[in-house]
Amino acid sequence: MHDDRSLVESRLKRVLEERIRPALYPESVPLEVSIWTAPGEPVPVAEGLAAPRTPIAVGDAWGAPWGTSWITVTGTVPEAWAGRTVEALIDLGFDANMPGFQCEGLVYRPDGSPVKGLNPQNQWVRIATPAAGGEQVVLHVEAAANPVILDYHPFLPTELGDRDTAGDRPQYKLTRMDLAVFDETVWQLVMDLEVLGELMAELPVDGARRWDVLRAIERALDAVDLQDVNGTAAAAREQLAAVLAAPAVPSAHRISAVGHAHIDSAWLWPLRETVRKVARTTANMTALLEDEPDFVYTMSQAQQYAWIKEHRPEVYARVKKAVAEGRFVPAGGMWVESDTNMPASEAMARQFVHGKRFFLEEFGVENQEAWLPDTFGFTGGLPQIIRNAGSKWLLTQKISWSQVNTFPHHTFLWEGIDGTRIFTHFPPVDTYNCSMKGKEIAHAARNFKDKGVARHSIAPTGWGDGGGGTTREMIAKAARLRDLEGSATVRWERPAEFFEQAQAEYPNPPVWVGELYLELHRATLTSQARTKQGNRRSENLLREAELWCATAALRTGLAYPYQELDRIWKTVLLHQFHDILPGSSIAWVHREAEATYATLAGELETLIDRAQRALAGDAAGGRELVFNGAPHTRSAAPAGGAALASAARADGCAITARDGGGFVLGNGLLSVTVDGDGLVVSVVDLATGRETVAPGTRANLLQLHPDFPNMWDAWDVDQFYRNTVTDLTGVDALTVALDAPEAVAVRVARSFGSSTVVQTLTLRAGAGRLDIDTEVDWHETEKFLKAAFPLDVHTERYAAETQFGHLYRPTHTNTSWEAAKFEACNHRFVHLEEPGWGVALVTASTYGHDVTRTVRAADGGTTTTVRFSLLRAPRFPDPLTDQGLHRFRHALVPGAGIADAVREGYLISLPERRVTGSAEAVRPLVELDQDALVVSAVKLADDGSGDVIVRVYEADGGRARGRLATSFPLAGAVPCDLLERPWDGTRGSVVVSGDGVELALRPFELVTLRLTAASG
Ligand SMILES: [Zn+2]
């Protein structure tokens, strides 16, 4: 037979596009349209409904960037349409390719009840089926003129990302505002032809099925009268019925479709717009659930439920009803889909605490999957946190975005730093915005790496990023793909149903140990430094606030600020969303984040101050108490307690001028030599005589790179950035900043480009570390600033702190997997060691770093260079990213073992506080006699019982036994999960004895204890 395949395929494309789709709405009449534009920010629904309208016509421009217009459409269903299906078509000026990235609307009835959302892929509103002739139609649309930030030519700097700079030029033109007859038969024909046409394109050309489908399509097209599509659509469908009825082969891949809208809690829109995005999408999805009995919809991020509960109660009522019916499924169990690289231990734990608790309290639902489709890499600390939250599964597709290496599994056990294993699935469809296209379904089946031993995968289905969700077209296509020869099978299922089936069919999946590193978006560890510092500061202040408020509550009866802490935690958790903390949002988001963090800091400082004053007693007592919020003793103040400030001043520091320029600083522990350029040429650990700085190199060297990635400016740094570097060695001034027995310091000032930097290097009495405070007035564009420490250490691996422990990464680039990790995350420290001697670099400020190694020609020794990433200056999406003043604190700790790195990391992050009072001392609520056991949190139980919650983890990566002693009479201690519920999942040994608990923990194990004080 002659091969006319391409002829039929081209015919399908043209007839579908030019004749059949246009016949979906065979008749229409224009609606009358009027508009009111809110003068500033969005107004309450009642106000928008009541505001006076002025007429507007199709073709007219509307919508200044970020503005809100209330558009009213009115009309009458023509008598001739009685008995037919009538819809309103509302095209606000949509570009069909940009759902979620454009203008959007939420449709209301005159009584204020929501109907559904409008977006570029969802422009219809059902009026009636069957319609009554003469029916009056009145609808109101709350239309948001969200500007397009990410355009066809992407990543171009734009002023549109902040209301303050966006101007007032209208962004959209009303395109179609009609009442129309909807021809359901034509719509079904379109669905048939799309499914079969897309399937056909994926089938092997030498297989019979492809030709069966081709001939059926040809017969269907023959049956269509191009001058009467509506009259012949049914006949065309008959020609397709047989190929649509052919069942899938038994070995077909099985896809669990999950209705979904990935909604970024902020990104190319501000937080306040996400509130409305969620309302639009959930209004749409609850409407769709009513129309489609098989459909199941999943939404993650408790914060988004909380938003609509507060701001759109009429939509929330519908959500609550659908959740109760089991068809709207809360997923993820986290407050937001956060970044996981940067949040500290407690914050990562609290994401689950607050997320799961919200779902439990609002819906009585506890889901068991962590749902993080879009997060930029996953730390080795996460599995244990997921398990301690009472969950057991993880879903993400993001690792498929890795630039270099292809991950070997789609379903596997992911093992974290402590040995916890989590059953993990990467949807092979490689998107969280599946739209049921044949190409996507076929890709999922082909791409699935676990064929032969497993058959199931998941497909999050619906428009996402900016919301939108699943469409009726996706549901129609899924119905045809339920059991179709040549395709994977598709069923609407809840995430838990998928995971249970996947786990049952795959009892021994492969294991991946350690972090799930995303080989992309590495610059998100550095971009928007002030947002990142706000997060760190908030995390540290929350630790202190909980500790001191709990201590004051037990000791003095001061009321514990449950509600304030709950609210502040949720705000901090929200800002860990995977486009806020990573620094990849528009300017508006980061401007607001900085202001919010400043407010939170003030509130937390007040809480801390009030608790410490209560503990210190009457200020007239005149005693200066040193409060130590760190988990290690210092300045004679116990961890988590306070001691009188010592009268004896520590001393022993000295600074002398160096021959040839520069200074030598000493404190009896370290001898530090700064050369005439203000660079550190030597740091000797006097206890061992060991030199820290590699011969022939200089440490604390600031280095400037050009930084213009090929895509994703705020997200990405591409490896070639290293090809060009400028060492900032020019000095404006090098002076002694401090010369006292208790501390000595030098200050070095430099200027480069349009920027200046002042660094202060300080050596304190009794401290085995060199503190480096950096103040940069940064006015560069597309540059990357690093601080380099070339160390005389030979090692194949180094440690970087993560949640509840640390993980190791290689210092070499043997394979593509190691080479791809050219920028990585640290929490408070990076640590390198040779047997018997190590060095730590600690930080209170930054997350990104890189480690490289070279071998020196002169002596054959190895130089391992650690560089902290300080600042970037991308221009998209915020054209002025990181401009202005920044302060950083780092320190070099020679001779540090891993325990020293842990301790110094805490000490640099949690400065001591001095309060005048009458108390002799403040005993900590709990004390540990073993340094490897570190207190992560001390707080009162969230249930208001007055019980003390203490979270402890093994921090060194070994086994540790120790006693946690309480300074209050102890009635009982119960191991708990993160939600403070009694839990038998604790693996270590926890034995109550007297007023204390004997603990024996395994490497990196965390334990949450609920301690009940004896009454009286
Ligand atoms: Zn996202």
mmCIF file of C-alpha atoms in Angstrom, residues 20 24 27 145 164 179 193 205 253 276 345 459 465 472 519 604 625 775 786 816 881 898 910 918 1002:
data_model
loop_
_atom_site.group_PDB
_atom_site.id
_atom_site.type_symbol
_atom_site.label_atom_id
_atom_site.label_comp_id
_atom_site.label_asym_id
_atom_site.label_seq_id
_atom_site.Cartn_x
_atom_site.Cartn_y
_atom_site.Cartn_z
ATOM 1 C CA ILE A 20 -13.568 21.556 13.785
ATOM 2 C CA LEU A 24 -17.226 24.354 19.143
ATOM 3 C CA GLU A 27 -23.534 30.686 17.493
ATOM 4 C CA ALA A 145 -3.891 42.582 35.369
ATOM 5 C CA ASP A 164 6.418 50.799 42.543
ATOM 6 C CA LEU A 179 -22.722 34.356 25.113
ATOM 7 C CA LEU A 193 -9.047 13.439 17.511
ATOM 8 C CA VAL A 205 5.664 3.490 12.322
ATOM 9 C CA HIS A 253 2.684 1.442 32.005
ATOM 10 C CA ARG A 276 -6.142 35.243 44.833
ATOM 11 C CA SER A 345 17.038 21.894 61.326
ATOM 12 C CA ALA A 459 1.460 12.406 36.772
ATOM 13 C CA ASP A 465 3.399 27.608 38.575
ATOM 14 C CA ARG A 472 -12.210 19.601 31.494
ATOM 15 C CA GLU A 519 22.576 20.121 38.982
ATOM 16 C CA LEU A 604 11.252 38.317 68.707
ATOM 17 C CA LEU A 625 24.074 38.296 83.689
ATOM 18 C CA GLU A 775 30.640 44.996 55.005
ATOM 19 C CA LYS A 786 33.578 35.025 46.663
ATOM 20 C CA SER A 816 30.590 14.039 36.084
ATOM 21 C CA THR A 881 19.187 42.241 42.895
ATOM 22 C CA ILE A 898 33.964 18.095 63.735
ATOM 23 C CA LEU A 910 23.923 32.924 68.666
ATOM 24 C CA SER A 918 19.277 40.538 90.788
ATOM 25 C CA ARG A 1002 23.039 6.675 66.826
#
